[in-house]
PDB file of C-alpha atoms in Angstrom:
ATOM      1  CA  MET A   1       3.875 -25.211  19.362  1.00  0.00           C
ATOM      2  CA  ALA A   2       1.245 -22.723  19.117  1.00  0.00           C
ATOM      3  CA  LYS A   3       1.799 -19.032  20.603  1.00  0.00           C
ATOM      4  CA  LYS A   4      -0.929 -18.502  23.349  1.00  0.00           C
ATOM      5  CA  LYS A   5      -2.830 -15.819  22.322  1.00  0.00           C
ATOM      6  CA  GLN A   6      -2.845 -12.473  25.282  1.00  0.00           C
ATOM      7  CA  ASN A   7      -5.770 -12.320  27.290  1.00  0.00           C
ATOM      8  CA  GLU A   8      -7.373  -8.749  26.639  1.00  0.00           C
ATOM      9  CA  GLN A   9      -6.743  -6.218  29.228  1.00  0.00           C
ATOM     10  CA  TYR A  10      -7.498  -2.974  28.583  1.00  0.00           C
ATOM     11  CA  LEU A  11      -5.343  -0.380  30.954  1.00  0.00           C
ATOM     12  CA  ALA A  12      -8.291   1.938  30.218  1.00  0.00           C
ATOM     13  CA  GLN A  13     -11.320   1.831  27.678  1.00  0.00           C
ATOM     14  CA  ASN A  14     -13.566   4.850  26.045  1.00  0.00           C
ATOM     15  CA  ARG A  15     -17.551   3.229  26.267  1.00  0.00           C
ATOM     16  CA  LYS A  16     -18.642   5.841  25.037  1.00  0.00           C
ATOM     17  CA  ALA A  17     -16.943   6.956  21.673  1.00  0.00           C
ATOM     18  CA  ARG A  18     -18.841   3.845  19.970  1.00  0.00           C
ATOM     19  CA  PHE A  19     -22.016   5.271  20.855  1.00  0.00           C
ATOM     20  CA  ASN A  20     -21.569   9.051  20.035  1.00  0.00           C
ATOM     21  CA  TYR A  21     -19.115   8.568  16.503  1.00  0.00           C
ATOM     22  CA  ALA A  22     -19.701   5.496  14.368  1.00  0.00           C
ATOM     23  CA  ILE A  23     -16.414   3.872  13.869  1.00  0.00           C
ATOM     24  CA  SER A  24     -15.741   2.892  10.559  1.00  0.00           C
ATOM     25  CA  GLU A  25     -11.155   2.567  10.858  1.00  0.00           C
ATOM     26  CA  THR A  26      -8.923   2.056  13.024  1.00  0.00           C
ATOM     27  CA  PHE A  27      -4.683   2.094  14.617  1.00  0.00           C
ATOM     28  CA  GLU A  28      -2.950   0.407  17.013  1.00  0.00           C
ATOM     29  CA  ALA A  29       0.140   3.785  17.404  1.00  0.00           C
ATOM     30  CA  GLY A  30       2.457   3.846  20.504  1.00  0.00           C
ATOM     31  CA  ILE A  31       2.636   6.774  22.476  1.00  0.00           C
ATOM     32  CA  SER A  32       5.541   8.819  22.727  1.00  0.00           C
ATOM     33  CA  LEU A  33       5.539   9.305  27.083  1.00  0.00           C
ATOM     34  CA  THR A  34       7.783   9.842  29.817  1.00  0.00           C
ATOM     35  CA  GLY A  35       8.748   7.676  32.233  1.00  0.00           C
ATOM     36  CA  THR A  36       6.537   9.016  35.179  1.00  0.00           C
ATOM     37  CA  GLU A  37       4.307   8.768  32.637  1.00  0.00           C
ATOM     38  CA  ILE A  38       5.207   4.617  31.548  1.00  0.00           C
ATOM     39  CA  LYS A  39       4.629   4.680  35.571  1.00  0.00           C
ATOM     40  CA  SER A  40       1.468   5.763  35.663  1.00  0.00           C
ATOM     41  CA  VAL A  41      -0.167   4.496  32.249  1.00  0.00           C
ATOM     42  CA  ARG A  42       0.977   0.634  34.620  1.00  0.00           C
ATOM     43  CA  ALA A  43      -0.807   1.478  37.412  1.00  0.00           C
ATOM     44  CA  SER A  44      -3.772   2.224  34.821  1.00  0.00           C
ATOM     45  CA  GLN A  45      -3.939   5.761  35.951  1.00  0.00           C
ATOM     46  CA  ILE A  46      -4.852   7.311  32.846  1.00  0.00           C
ATOM     47  CA  THR A  47      -7.954   8.820  31.698  1.00  0.00           C
ATOM     48  CA  ILE A  48      -8.923   8.749  27.540  1.00  0.00           C
ATOM     49  CA  SER A  49     -12.986   9.617  27.268  1.00  0.00           C
ATOM     50  CA  ASP A  50     -12.199  12.891  26.497  1.00  0.00           C
ATOM     51  CA  GLY A  51      -9.580  13.025  24.466  1.00  0.00           C
ATOM     52  CA  PHE A  52      -9.229  13.273  20.510  1.00  0.00           C
ATOM     53  CA  ILE A  53      -6.248  13.045  17.666  1.00  0.00           C
ATOM     54  CA  THR A  54      -5.039  16.459  16.389  1.00  0.00           C
ATOM     55  CA  ILE A  55      -2.082  15.831  12.771  1.00  0.00           C
ATOM     56  CA  HIS A  56      -0.607  18.867  13.005  1.00  0.00           C
ATOM     57  CA  ASP A  57       3.283  19.203  10.412  1.00  0.00           C
ATOM     58  CA  GLY A  58       3.563  15.719   9.800  1.00  0.00           C
ATOM     59  CA  ASN A  59       3.088  14.630  14.050  1.00  0.00           C
ATOM     60  CA  ALA A  60      -0.671  13.291  15.558  1.00  0.00           C
ATOM     61  CA  LEU A  61      -0.421  14.342  18.218  1.00  0.00           C
ATOM     62  CA  LEU A  62      -3.302  12.817  20.787  1.00  0.00           C
ATOM     63  CA  THR A  63      -4.659  15.726  22.653  1.00  0.00           C
ATOM     64  CA  ASN A  64      -6.417  16.268  26.518  1.00  0.00           C
ATOM     65  CA  VAL A  65      -5.600  12.868  27.864  1.00  0.00           C
ATOM     66  CA  HIS A  66      -5.088  13.351  31.594  1.00  0.00           C
ATOM     67  CA  ILE A  67      -1.937  10.700  32.625  1.00  0.00           C
ATOM     68  CA  ALA A  68      -1.912  11.136  36.688  1.00  0.00           C
ATOM     69  CA  SER A  69       2.036  12.163  37.881  1.00  0.00           C
ATOM     70  CA  TYR A  70       3.044   9.647  39.816  1.00  0.00           C
ATOM     71  CA  ALA A  71       3.328   8.765  43.620  1.00  0.00           C
ATOM     72  CA  GLN A  72       7.013   9.260  43.582  1.00  0.00           C
ATOM     73  CA  GLY A  73       8.230  11.258  40.145  1.00  0.00           C
ATOM     74  CA  ASN A  74       9.209  13.855  42.401  1.00  0.00           C
ATOM     75  CA  GLN A  75      11.053  16.573  40.127  1.00  0.00           C
ATOM     76  CA  PHE A  76      10.042  14.276  36.958  1.00  0.00           C
ATOM     77  CA  ASN A  77       6.804  14.476  36.802  1.00  0.00           C
ATOM     78  CA  VAL A  78       4.904  16.458  33.256  1.00  0.00           C
ATOM     79  CA  ASP A  79       1.422  18.512  33.009  1.00  0.00           C
ATOM     80  CA  PRO A  80      -1.043  15.326  32.752  1.00  0.00           C
ATOM     81  CA  LEU A  81      -3.170  17.171  30.554  1.00  0.00           C
ATOM     82  CA  ARG A  82       0.451  18.054  27.824  1.00  0.00           C
ATOM     83  CA  THR A  83      -0.131  16.936  24.146  1.00  0.00           C
ATOM     84  CA  ARG A  84       1.424  13.583  23.172  1.00  0.00           C
ATOM     85  CA  GLN A  85       3.405  12.714  20.414  1.00  0.00           C
ATOM     86  CA  LEU A  86       1.293   9.420  18.582  1.00  0.00           C
ATOM     87  CA  LEU A  87       4.447   6.788  16.675  1.00  0.00           C
ATOM     88  CA  LEU A  88       2.792   6.477  13.329  1.00  0.00           C
ATOM     89  CA  HIS A  89       4.033   4.396   9.977  1.00  0.00           C
ATOM     90  CA  LYS A  90       3.310   8.346   7.674  1.00  0.00           C
ATOM     91  CA  ARG A  91       0.889   6.452   5.474  1.00  0.00           C
ATOM     92  CA  GLU A  92      -1.660   6.037   8.471  1.00  0.00           C
ATOM     93  CA  ILE A  93      -0.720   9.581   9.289  1.00  0.00           C
ATOM     94  CA  ALA A  94      -1.662  10.699   6.070  1.00  0.00           C
ATOM     95  CA  THR A  95      -4.963   8.902   5.916  1.00  0.00           C
ATOM     96  CA  LEU A  96      -5.334  10.067   8.868  1.00  0.00           C
ATOM     97  CA  ALA A  97      -4.997  13.428   8.052  1.00  0.00           C
ATOM     98  CA  LYS A  98      -7.297  13.403   5.240  1.00  0.00           C
ATOM     99  CA  ALA A  99     -10.213  11.563   7.037  1.00  0.00           C
ATOM    100  CA  ALA A 100      -9.807  14.188   9.895  1.00  0.00           C
ATOM    101  CA  GLN A 101     -10.527  17.420   6.538  1.00  0.00           C
ATOM    102  CA  GLU A 102     -13.625  15.244   6.341  1.00  0.00           C
ATOM    103  CA  GLN A 103     -16.830  17.674   8.150  1.00  0.00           C
ATOM    104  CA  GLY A 104     -17.771  15.963  10.591  1.00  0.00           C
ATOM    105  CA  VAL A 105     -15.789  12.972  11.429  1.00  0.00           C
ATOM    106  CA  THR A 106     -13.333  12.774  14.880  1.00  0.00           C
ATOM    107  CA  ILE A 107     -10.146  11.243  15.282  1.00  0.00           C
ATOM    108  CA  VAL A 108     -11.046   9.283  18.814  1.00  0.00           C
ATOM    109  CA  PRO A 109      -9.263   7.058  21.444  1.00  0.00           C
ATOM    110  CA  LEU A 110     -10.791   4.203  21.815  1.00  0.00           C
ATOM    111  CA  LYS A 111      -8.136   1.474  23.718  1.00  0.00           C
ATOM    112  CA  VAL A 112      -5.251   1.856  26.202  1.00  0.00           C
ATOM    113  CA  TYR A 113      -3.236  -1.730  26.601  1.00  0.00           C
ATOM    114  CA  LEU A 114       0.372  -3.327  26.542  1.00  0.00           C
ATOM    115  CA  LYS A 115       1.866  -5.336  23.767  1.00  0.00           C
ATOM    116  CA  HIS A 116       5.138  -6.633  25.006  1.00  0.00           C
ATOM    117  CA  GLY A 117       6.786  -3.963  27.671  1.00  0.00           C
ATOM    118  CA  PHE A 118       5.324  -0.548  25.197  1.00  0.00           C
ATOM    119  CA  ALA A 119       2.183   1.069  25.332  1.00  0.00           C
ATOM    120  CA  LYS A 120      -0.094   1.028  22.191  1.00  0.00           C
ATOM    121  CA  ILE A 121      -3.629   3.223  22.359  1.00  0.00           C
ATOM    122  CA  LEU A 122      -6.896   2.074  19.548  1.00  0.00           C
ATOM    123  CA  ILE A 123      -7.451   5.266  17.588  1.00  0.00           C
ATOM    124  CA  GLY A 124     -10.917   5.105  14.561  1.00  0.00           C
ATOM    125  CA  ILE A 125     -11.303   7.482  12.726  1.00  0.00           C
ATOM    126  CA  GLY A 126     -15.601   8.378  14.066  1.00  0.00           C
ATOM    127  CA  ARG A 127     -18.484  10.741  12.634  1.00  0.00           C
ATOM    128  CA  GLY A 128     -21.152  11.712  14.914  1.00  0.00           C
ATOM    129  CA  LYS A 129     -23.963  10.081  14.837  1.00  0.00           C
ATOM    130  CA  LYS A 130     -27.361  12.528  15.068  1.00  0.00           C
ATOM    131  CA  LYS A 131     -29.498  11.824  18.111  1.00  0.00           C
ATOM    132  CA  TYR A 132     -31.969   8.418  15.893  1.00  0.00           C
ATOM    133  CA  ASP A 133     -28.796   7.045  16.004  1.00  0.00           C
ATOM    134  CA  LYS A 134     -28.372   6.239  19.419  1.00  0.00           C
ATOM    135  CA  ARG A 135     -31.602   5.677  19.923  1.00  0.00           C
ATOM    136  CA  THR A 136     -31.576   2.388  17.146  1.00  0.00           C
ATOM    137  CA  ASP A 137     -28.581   1.847  19.460  1.00  0.00           C
ATOM    138  CA  ILE A 138     -30.351   1.397  22.663  1.00  0.00           C
ATOM    139  CA  LYS A 139     -33.513  -0.160  21.193  1.00  0.00           C
ATOM    140  CA  LYS A 140     -31.464  -3.024  19.174  1.00  0.00           C
ATOM    141  CA  ARG A 141     -28.985  -3.628  22.332  1.00  0.00           C
ATOM    142  CA  ASP A 142     -32.804  -3.935  24.797  1.00  0.00           C
ATOM    143  CA  GLN A 143     -33.859  -6.449  22.856  1.00  0.00           C
ATOM    144  CA  ASP A 144     -30.566  -7.955  22.942  1.00  0.00           C
ATOM    145  CA  ARG A 145     -30.877  -8.237  25.741  1.00  0.00           C
ATOM    146  CA  GLU A 146     -34.136  -9.590  25.680  1.00  0.00           C
ATOM    147  CA  LEU A 147     -33.623 -12.441  23.618  1.00  0.00           C
ATOM    148  CA  ALA A 148     -30.368 -13.370  26.070  1.00  0.00           C
ATOM    149  CA  ARG A 149     -33.026 -13.644  28.892  1.00  0.00           C
ATOM    150  CA  ARG A 150     -35.139 -15.739  27.516  1.00  0.00           C
ATOM    151  CA  PHE A 151     -33.123 -18.209  26.149  1.00  0.00           C
ATOM    152  CA  LYS A 152     -31.000 -18.286  28.812  1.00  0.00           C
ATOM    153  CA  ASN A 153     -34.932 -20.205  30.915  1.00  0.00           C
TER     154      ASN A 153
END
């Protein structure tokens, strides 16, 4: 009996990441969250567009990601912009640390989703694009749209 593929449903997506950065490699990581934070994440109350990942003392840290306070959380709510630890293997953290030391390279969150009940985040190693690279992407996207429009009719 074949397993059914889960439908890809993301709780949050960083749409500008692939436009602003040339993503070379991606990793899937778990996020260390408190009880009220995971409830907010499951309700899609998370914003990752301004977030980035730093490596500090052998730990990958998710910085500047906003997880809204849970409405019924009371005193258990924590700071919405606190730094959260990412759960990765040591060799993956070493790869990220090596990449982050290069000039012009940033580690950015791409997508947040649930996998087997756990919150996961897809992170990517990205090199900042120049303005002319972005223009080429826009031009290619417009050409693809125009082709699809012509073949539709």
